[in-house]
Coordinates of C-alpha atoms and ligand atoms in Angstrom, one line a residue:
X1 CA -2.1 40.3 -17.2
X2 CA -3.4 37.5 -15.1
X3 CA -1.1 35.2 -13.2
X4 CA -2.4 31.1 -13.2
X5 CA -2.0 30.5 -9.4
X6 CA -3.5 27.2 -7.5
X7 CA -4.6 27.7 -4.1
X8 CA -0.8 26.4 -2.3
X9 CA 0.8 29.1 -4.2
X10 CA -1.7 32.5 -4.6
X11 CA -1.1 35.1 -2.0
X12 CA -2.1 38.6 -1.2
X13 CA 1.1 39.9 -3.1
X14 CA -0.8 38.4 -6.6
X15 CA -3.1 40.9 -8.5
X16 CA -4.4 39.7 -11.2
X17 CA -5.0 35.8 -11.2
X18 CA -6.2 33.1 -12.6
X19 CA -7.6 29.9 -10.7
X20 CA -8.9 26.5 -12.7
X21 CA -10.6 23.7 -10.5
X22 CA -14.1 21.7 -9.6
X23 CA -16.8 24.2 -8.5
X24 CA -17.1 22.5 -5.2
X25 CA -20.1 25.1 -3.4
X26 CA -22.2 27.7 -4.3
X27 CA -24.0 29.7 -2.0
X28 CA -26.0 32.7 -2.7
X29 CA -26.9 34.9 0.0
X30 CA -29.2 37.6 -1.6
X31 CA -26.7 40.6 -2.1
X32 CA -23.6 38.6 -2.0
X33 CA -23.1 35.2 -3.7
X34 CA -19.9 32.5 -3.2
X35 CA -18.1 29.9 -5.4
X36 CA -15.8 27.6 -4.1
X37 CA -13.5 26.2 -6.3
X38 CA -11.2 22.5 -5.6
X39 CA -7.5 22.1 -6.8
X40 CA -5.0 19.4 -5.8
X41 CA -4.1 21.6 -3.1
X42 CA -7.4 22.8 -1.5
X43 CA -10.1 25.6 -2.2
X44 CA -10.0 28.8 -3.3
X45 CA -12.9 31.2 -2.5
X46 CA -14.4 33.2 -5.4
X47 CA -16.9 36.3 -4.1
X48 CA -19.3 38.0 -5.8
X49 CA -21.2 41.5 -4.6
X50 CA -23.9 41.2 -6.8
X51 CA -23.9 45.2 -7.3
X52 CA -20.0 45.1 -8.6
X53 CA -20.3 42.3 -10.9
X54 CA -21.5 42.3 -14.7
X55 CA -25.0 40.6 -14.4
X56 CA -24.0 37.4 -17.5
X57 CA -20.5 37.0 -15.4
X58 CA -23.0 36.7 -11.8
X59 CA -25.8 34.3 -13.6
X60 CA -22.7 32.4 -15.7
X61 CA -21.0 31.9 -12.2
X62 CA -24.1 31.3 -9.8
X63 CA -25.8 28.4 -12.3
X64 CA -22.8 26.3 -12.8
X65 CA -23.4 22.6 -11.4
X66 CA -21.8 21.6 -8.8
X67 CA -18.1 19.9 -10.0
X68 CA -18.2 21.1 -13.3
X69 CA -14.8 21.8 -14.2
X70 CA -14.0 25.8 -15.1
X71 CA -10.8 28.6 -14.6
X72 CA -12.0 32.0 -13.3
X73 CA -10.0 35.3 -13.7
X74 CA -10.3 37.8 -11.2
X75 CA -8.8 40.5 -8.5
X76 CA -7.2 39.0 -5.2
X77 CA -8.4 40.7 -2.4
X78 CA -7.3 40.0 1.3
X79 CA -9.8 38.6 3.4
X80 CA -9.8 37.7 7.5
X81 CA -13.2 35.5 6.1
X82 CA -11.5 33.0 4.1
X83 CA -8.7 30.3 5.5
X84 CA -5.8 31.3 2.9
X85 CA -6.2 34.9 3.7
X86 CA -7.4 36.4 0.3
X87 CA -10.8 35.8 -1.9
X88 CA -10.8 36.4 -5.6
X89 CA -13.3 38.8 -7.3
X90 CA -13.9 37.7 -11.1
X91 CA -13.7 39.4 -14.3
X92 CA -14.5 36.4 -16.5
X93 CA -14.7 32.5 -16.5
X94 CA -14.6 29.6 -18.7
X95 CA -16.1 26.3 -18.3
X96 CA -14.2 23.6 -19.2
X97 CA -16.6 20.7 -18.1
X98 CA -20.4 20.6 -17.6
X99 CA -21.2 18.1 -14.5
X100 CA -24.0 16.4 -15.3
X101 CA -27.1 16.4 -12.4
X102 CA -27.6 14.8 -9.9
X103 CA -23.8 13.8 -9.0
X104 CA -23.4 9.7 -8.3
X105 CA -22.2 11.1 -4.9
X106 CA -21.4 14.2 -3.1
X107 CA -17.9 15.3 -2.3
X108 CA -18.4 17.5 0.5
X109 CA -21.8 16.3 2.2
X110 CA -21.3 14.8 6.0
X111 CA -23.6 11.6 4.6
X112 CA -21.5 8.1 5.1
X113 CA -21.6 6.4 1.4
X114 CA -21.4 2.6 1.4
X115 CA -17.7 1.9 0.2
X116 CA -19.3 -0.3 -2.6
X117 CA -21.0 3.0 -3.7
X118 CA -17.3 4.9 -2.9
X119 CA -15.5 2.4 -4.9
X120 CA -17.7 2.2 -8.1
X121 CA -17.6 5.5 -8.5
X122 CA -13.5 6.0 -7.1
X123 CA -13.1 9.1 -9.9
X124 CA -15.6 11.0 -7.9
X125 CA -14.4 9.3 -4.0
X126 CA -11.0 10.6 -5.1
X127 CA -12.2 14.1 -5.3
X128 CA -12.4 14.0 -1.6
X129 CA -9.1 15.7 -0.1
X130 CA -9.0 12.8 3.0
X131 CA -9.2 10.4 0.3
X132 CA -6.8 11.9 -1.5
X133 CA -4.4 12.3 1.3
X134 CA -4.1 7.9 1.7
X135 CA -2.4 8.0 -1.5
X136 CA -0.7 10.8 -1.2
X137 CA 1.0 9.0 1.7
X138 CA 1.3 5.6 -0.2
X139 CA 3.5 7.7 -3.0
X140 CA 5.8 9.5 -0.4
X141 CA 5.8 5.5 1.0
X142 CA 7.4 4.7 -2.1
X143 CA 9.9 7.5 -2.0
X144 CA 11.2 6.8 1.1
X145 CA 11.2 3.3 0.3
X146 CA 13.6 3.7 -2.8
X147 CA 15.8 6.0 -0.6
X148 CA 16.1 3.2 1.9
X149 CA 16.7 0.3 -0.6
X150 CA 19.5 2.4 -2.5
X151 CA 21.5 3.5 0.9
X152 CA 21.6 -0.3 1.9
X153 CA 23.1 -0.9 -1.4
X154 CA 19.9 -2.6 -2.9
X155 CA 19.2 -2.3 -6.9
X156 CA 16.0 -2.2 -8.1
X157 CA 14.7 -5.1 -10.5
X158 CA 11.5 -6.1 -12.3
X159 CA 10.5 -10.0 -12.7
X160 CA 8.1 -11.2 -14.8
X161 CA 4.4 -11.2 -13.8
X162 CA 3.3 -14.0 -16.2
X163 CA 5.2 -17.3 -14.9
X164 CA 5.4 -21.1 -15.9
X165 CA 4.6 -22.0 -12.0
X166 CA 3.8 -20.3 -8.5
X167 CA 5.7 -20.4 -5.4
X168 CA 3.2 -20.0 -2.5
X169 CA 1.2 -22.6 -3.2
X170 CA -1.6 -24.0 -5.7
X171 CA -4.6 -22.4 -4.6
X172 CA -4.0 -18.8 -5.5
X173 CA -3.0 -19.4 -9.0
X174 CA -5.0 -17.3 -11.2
X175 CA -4.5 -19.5 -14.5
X176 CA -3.6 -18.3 -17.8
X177 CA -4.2 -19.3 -21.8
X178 CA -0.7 -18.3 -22.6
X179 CA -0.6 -19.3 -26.6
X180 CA -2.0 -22.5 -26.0
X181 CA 0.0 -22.9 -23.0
X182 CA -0.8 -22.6 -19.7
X183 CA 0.9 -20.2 -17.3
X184 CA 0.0 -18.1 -14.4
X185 CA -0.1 -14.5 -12.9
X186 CA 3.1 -13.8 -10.4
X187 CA 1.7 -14.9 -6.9
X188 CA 5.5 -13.3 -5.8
X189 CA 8.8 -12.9 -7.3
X190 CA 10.3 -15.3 -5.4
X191 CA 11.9 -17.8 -7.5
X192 CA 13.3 -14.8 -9.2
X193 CA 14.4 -12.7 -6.7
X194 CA 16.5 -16.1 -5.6
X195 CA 17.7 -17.2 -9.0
X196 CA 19.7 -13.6 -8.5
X197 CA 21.1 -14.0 -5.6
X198 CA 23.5 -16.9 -7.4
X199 CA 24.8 -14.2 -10.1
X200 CA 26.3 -11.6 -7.6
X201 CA 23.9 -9.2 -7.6
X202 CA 23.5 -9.9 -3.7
X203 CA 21.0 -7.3 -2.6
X204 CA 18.1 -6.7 -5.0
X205 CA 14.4 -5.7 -4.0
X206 CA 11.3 -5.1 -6.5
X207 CA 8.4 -3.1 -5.8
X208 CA 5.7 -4.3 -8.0
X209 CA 2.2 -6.0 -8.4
X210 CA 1.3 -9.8 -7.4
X211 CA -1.7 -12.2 -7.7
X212 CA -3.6 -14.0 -5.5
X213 CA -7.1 -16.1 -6.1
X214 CA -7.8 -15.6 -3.0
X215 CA -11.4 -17.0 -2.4
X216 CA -11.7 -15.1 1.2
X217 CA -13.6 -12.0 1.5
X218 CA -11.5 -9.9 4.1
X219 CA -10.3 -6.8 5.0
X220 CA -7.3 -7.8 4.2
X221 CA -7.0 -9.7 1.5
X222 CA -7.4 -8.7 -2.2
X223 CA -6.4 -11.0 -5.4
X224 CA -3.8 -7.6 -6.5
X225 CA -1.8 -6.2 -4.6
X226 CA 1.7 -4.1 -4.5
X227 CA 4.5 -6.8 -2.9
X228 CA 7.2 -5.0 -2.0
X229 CA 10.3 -7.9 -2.0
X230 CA 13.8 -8.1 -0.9
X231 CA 16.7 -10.6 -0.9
X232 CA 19.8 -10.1 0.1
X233 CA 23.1 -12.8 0.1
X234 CA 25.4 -13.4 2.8
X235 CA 23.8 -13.5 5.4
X236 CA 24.9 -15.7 9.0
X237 CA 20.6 -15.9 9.9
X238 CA 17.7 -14.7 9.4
X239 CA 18.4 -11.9 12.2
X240 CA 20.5 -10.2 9.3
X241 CA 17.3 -9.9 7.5
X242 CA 15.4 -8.9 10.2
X243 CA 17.4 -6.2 11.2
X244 CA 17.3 -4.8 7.6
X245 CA 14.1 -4.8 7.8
X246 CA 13.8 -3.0 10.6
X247 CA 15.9 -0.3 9.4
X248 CA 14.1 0.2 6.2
X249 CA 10.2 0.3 8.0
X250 CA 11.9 2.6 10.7
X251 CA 13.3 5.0 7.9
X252 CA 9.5 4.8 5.8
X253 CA 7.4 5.2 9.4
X254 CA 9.7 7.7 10.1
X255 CA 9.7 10.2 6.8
X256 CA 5.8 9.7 6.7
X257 CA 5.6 11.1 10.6
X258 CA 7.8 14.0 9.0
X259 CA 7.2 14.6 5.3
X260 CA 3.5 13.7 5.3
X261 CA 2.7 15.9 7.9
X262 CA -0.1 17.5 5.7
X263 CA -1.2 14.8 4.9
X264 CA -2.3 12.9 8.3
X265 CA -3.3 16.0 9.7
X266 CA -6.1 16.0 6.4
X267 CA -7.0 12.5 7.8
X268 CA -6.6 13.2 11.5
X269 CA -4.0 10.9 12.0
X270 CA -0.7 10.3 13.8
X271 CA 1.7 8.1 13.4
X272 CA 3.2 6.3 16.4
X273 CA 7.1 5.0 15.4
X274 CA 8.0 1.6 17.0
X275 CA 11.3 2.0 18.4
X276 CA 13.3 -0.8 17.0
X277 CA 14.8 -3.7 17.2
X278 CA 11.2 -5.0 17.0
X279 CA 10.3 -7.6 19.7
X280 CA 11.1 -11.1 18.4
X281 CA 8.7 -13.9 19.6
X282 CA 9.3 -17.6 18.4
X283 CA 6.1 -19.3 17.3
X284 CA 6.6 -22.0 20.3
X285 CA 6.2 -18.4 22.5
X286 CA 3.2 -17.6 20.9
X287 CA 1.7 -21.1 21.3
X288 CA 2.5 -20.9 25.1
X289 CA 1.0 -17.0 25.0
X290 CA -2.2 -17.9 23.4
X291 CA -2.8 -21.2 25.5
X292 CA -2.5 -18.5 29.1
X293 CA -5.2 -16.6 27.1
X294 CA -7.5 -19.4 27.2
X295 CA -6.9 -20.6 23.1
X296 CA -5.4 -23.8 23.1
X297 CA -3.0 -25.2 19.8
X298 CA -1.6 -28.3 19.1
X299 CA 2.4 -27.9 18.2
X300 CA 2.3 -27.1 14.3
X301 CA -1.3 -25.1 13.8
X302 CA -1.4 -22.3 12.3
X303 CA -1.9 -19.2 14.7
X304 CA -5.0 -18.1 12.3
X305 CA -6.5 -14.6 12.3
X306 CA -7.7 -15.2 15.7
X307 CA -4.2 -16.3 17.2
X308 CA -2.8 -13.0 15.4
X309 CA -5.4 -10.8 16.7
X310 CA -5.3 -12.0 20.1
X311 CA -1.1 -12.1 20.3
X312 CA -1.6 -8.3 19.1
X313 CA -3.8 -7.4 21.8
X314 CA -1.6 -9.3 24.0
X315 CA 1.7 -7.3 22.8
X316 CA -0.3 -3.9 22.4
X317 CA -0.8 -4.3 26.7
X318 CA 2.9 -4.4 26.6
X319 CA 2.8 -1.3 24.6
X320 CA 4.4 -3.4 21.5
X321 CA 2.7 -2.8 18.2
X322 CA 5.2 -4.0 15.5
X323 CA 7.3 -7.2 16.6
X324 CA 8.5 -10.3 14.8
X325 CA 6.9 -14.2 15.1
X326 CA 9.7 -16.5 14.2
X327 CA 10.9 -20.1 13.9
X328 CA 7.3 -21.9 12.2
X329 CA 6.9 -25.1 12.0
X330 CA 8.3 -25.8 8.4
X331 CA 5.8 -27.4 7.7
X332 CA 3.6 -24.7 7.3
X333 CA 6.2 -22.9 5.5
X334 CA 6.9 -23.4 1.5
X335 CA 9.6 -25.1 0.0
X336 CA 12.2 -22.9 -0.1
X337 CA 12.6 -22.3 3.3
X338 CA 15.2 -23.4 5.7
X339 CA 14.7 -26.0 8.0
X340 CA 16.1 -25.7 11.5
X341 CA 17.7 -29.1 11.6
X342 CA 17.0 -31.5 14.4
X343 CA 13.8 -30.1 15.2
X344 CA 10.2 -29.3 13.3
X345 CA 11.2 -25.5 12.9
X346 CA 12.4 -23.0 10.3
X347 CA 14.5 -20.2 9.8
X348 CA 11.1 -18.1 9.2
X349 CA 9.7 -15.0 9.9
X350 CA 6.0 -13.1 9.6
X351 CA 6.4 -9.1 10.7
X352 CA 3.0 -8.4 12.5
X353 CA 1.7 -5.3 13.2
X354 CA -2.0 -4.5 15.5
X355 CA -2.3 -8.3 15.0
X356 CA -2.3 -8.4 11.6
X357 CA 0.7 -9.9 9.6
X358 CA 2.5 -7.8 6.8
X359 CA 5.2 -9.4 5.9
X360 CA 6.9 -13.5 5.9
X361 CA 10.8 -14.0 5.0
X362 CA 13.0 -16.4 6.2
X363 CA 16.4 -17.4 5.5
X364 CA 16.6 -19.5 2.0
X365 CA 17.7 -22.8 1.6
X366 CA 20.5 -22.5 -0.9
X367 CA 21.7 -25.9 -1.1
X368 CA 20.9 -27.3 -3.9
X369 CA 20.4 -31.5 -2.7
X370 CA 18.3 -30.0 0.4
X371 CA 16.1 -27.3 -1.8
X372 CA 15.3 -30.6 -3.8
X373 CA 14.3 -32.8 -1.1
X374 CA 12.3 -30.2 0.5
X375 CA 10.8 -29.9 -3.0
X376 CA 9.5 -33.3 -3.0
X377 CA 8.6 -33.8 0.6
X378 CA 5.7 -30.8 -0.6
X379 CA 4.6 -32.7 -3.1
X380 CA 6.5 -30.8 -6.1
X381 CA 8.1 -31.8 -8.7
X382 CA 10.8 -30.4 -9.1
X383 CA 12.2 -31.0 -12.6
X384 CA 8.9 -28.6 -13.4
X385 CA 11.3 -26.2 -11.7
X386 CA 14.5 -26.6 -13.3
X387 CA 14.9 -23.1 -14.6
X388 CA 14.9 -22.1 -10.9
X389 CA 17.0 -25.0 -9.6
X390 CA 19.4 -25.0 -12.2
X391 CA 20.7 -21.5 -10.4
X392 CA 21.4 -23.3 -7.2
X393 CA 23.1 -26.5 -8.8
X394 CA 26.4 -23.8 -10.3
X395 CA 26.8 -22.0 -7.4
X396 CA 24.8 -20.4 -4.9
X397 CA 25.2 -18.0 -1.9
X398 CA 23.2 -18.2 1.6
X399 CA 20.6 -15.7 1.1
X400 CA 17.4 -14.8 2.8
X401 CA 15.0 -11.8 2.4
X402 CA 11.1 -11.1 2.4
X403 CA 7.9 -10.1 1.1
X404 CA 6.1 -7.2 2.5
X405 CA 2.5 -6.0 1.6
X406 CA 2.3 -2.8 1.2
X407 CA -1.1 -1.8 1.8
X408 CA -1.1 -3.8 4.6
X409 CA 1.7 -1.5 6.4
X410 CA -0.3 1.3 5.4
X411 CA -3.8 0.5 6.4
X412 CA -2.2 -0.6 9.1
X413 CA -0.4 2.4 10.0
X414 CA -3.3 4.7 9.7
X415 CA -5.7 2.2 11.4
X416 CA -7.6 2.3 8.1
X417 CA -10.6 -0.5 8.3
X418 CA -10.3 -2.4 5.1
X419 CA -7.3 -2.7 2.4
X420 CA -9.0 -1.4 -0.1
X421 CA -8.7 1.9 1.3
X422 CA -5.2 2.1 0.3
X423 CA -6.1 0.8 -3.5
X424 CA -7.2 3.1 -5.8
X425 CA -8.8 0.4 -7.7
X426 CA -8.8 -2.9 -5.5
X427 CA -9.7 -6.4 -7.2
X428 CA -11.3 -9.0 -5.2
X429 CA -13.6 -11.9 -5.5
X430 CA -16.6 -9.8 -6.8
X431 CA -14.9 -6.7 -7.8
X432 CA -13.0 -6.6 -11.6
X433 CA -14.4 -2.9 -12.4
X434 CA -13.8 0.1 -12.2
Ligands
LIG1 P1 -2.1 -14.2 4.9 O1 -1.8 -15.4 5.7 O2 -2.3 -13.0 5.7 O3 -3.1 -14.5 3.9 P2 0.2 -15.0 3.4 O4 1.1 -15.6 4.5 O5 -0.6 -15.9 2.5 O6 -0.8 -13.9 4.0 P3 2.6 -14.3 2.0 O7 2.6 -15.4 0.9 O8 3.4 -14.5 3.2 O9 1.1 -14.1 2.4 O10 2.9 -12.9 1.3 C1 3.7 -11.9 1.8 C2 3.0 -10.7 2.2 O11 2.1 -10.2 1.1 C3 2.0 -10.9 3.4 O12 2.6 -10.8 4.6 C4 1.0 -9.7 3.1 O13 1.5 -8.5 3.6 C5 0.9 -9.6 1.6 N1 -0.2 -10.3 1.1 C6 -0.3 -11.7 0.9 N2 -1.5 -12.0 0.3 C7 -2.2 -10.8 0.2 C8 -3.5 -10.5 -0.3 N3 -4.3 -11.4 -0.8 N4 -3.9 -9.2 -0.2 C9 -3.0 -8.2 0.2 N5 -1.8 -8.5 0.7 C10 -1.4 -9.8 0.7
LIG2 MG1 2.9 -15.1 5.1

């Protein structure tokens, strides 16, 4: 009896196996011929002696198409020629799957495919193990995530991705028919993660998808993408917030050094920890930092890819790759921000890392006669709001908390070049499909 065994698990110990996979390679070397088959876990090598093998079981084995999907039975043998140690010699096969020829794109071959040609054919980009690997990291991300979240006493909810109106702003609204009505696709979960915090639930976070119209086309920008939010009452200032977040990236950055291992050695990669508390620089610093490099801002610009890049080039010759931009002007910040009274600040935040931001928070304004006058100095109305206001008008705690993106801390982690790396099926401006 035959054994089913993948390629992490089979050893010289096993007899009689079984393998099932994606023929990866053949190669046929006169006397001798080779298939190599693809699990999850890597490749298995199948030899054939072309004197010990039944001649239908040699020409079954030796035509197959490359990535056609089949099992093998066979004999392990030890072998110093293959990296597990052992090579199987078959008895029988079945084919599962019949690739069809030519392939839309090779697995294995060292030619560089246009990611346009990667990503329209992601089923078949997948197949590659360094491919593989990002998203193996992203789900181990999200492990280490939750365990964060639920030792800082944070339960796990779900908001609603169709809404009535959007929080950051009008011109990333992705409209909606919704009976007749319109409505919108989540840009965040903010006004929900907020109207919480007034019924006691104090620390809540969601992990989940949100929608920008975003009509840039960046590396960085996508119109989905996985926000990963927190908010948390009772807080004194935003450096409470800060300092959870610092705690949670610090356990992630740290578990995916350990546990992922495998994983960035697949892609080459290691991962440098930032020792925390992050670096905190107010954005009146950064103005003062930018205008030394020779880029000059009035009071109340926004910093702007530029400003971020160069501030990160600036803080990675101090050796400083994660650290914290704080204090915007408020007017660049939406309405449910703090203001820093007596002056044209906020009690805001934007985590940057290389020069690229990945997350905003800020401390909340929770009274309700101030939330409403901030409302209408942006231009809202805020009766159109009432379901959210109502929740500050019967009680509300101080609160603050944040957004993080993130593929953003991932790309970023692994210096990937584009955020659509760490999608498996991104959605921009000209991409709806796959
Ligand atoms: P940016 O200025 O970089 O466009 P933002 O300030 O508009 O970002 P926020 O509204 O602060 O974004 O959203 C919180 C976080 O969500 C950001 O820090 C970022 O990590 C992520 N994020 C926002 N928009 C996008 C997007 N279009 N694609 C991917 N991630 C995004
Ligand atoms: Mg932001």
């Amino acid at each position: 009896m035959s054994v089913l065994r993948d390629s992490k698990t089979i050893s010289a110990a096993d007899t009689a196996v079984t393998i099932k996979g994606w023929v990866q390679d053949i190669r046929n070397l006169g006397g001798i011929s080779f298939v190599i088959i693809r699990d999850r876990y890597g490749t298995i090598q199948v030899t054939m002696p072309k004197k010990k093998i039944a001649p239908e079981l040699f020409e079954g084995l030796t035509t197959l198409s490359r990535e056609s999907v089949v099992s093998i039975t066979g004999d392990v043998k030890t072998s110093d020629q293959t990296e597990l140690g052992v090579e199987i010699i078959p008895s029988s096969f079945e084919l599962y799957s019949n690739a069809a020829v030519p392939l839309p794109m090779g697995v294995i071959d060292k030619v560089n495919v246009e990611m346009d040609t990667r990503l329209n054919n992601r089923f078949m980009d997948l197949r590659k193990p360094e491919i593989r690997a990002i998203f193996e990291l992203k789900s181990l991300m999200l492990e280490l995530l939750n365990e964060a979240m639920t030792s800082n006493g944070f339960l796990q909810v779900f908001t609603p991705k169709v809404v009535a109106s959007g929080a950051e702003g009008g011109s990333t609204l992705f409209k909606l028919d919704y009976f007749g009505r319109p409505a919108y696709l989540a840009q965040s979960p903010q006004l929900y993660k907020q109207m919480l915090m007034s019924t006691g639930l104090d620390r809540i976070y969601e992990v989940g998808p949100a929608f920008r119209a975003e009509h840039s086309n960046t590396n960085r920008h996508v119109t989905e993408f996985i926000s990963f939010d927190g908010e948390m009452s009772w807080i004194s200032s935003q450096s409470d917030v800060m300092s959870m977040i610092e705690k949670i990236i610090d356990h992630i950055l740290n578990g995916l050094k350990e546990k992922g291992k495998k994983q960035l050695a697949v892609l080459g990669k290691d991962v440098n920890v930032p020792s925390v508390p992050y670096p905190v620089l107010t954005y009146s610093e950064c103005l003062k930092m930018l205008s030394s490099a020779g880029m000059e801002l009035k009071d109340g610009d926004d910093l702007g890819t530029e400003g971020e890049k160069l501030i990160g080039d600036i803080m990675a010759a101090k050796g400083q790759e994660m650290y914290w931009i704080a204090e915007y002007p408020e007017l660049e910040k939406p309405f449910y921000i703090m203001e820093k009274d007596g002056t044209p600040y906020s009690f805001s935040f934007d985590l940057d890392y290389k020069g690229q931001e990945i997350s905003s928070g800020g401390q909340r304004e929770h009274r309700y006669d101030k939330l409403v006058e901030r409302m209408k100095k942006k231009g809202l109305d805020p009766e159109s709001f009432d379901f959210y206001t109502d929740a500050f008008k019967y009680g509300m705690p101080p609160h603050g908390g944040w957004g993080i993106g993130l593929e953003r801390l991932l790309v970023k982690m692994l210096d990937l070049p584009n955020i659509r790396e760490a999608i498996l099926f991104p959605r921009d401006l000209s991409r709806l499909s796959p």
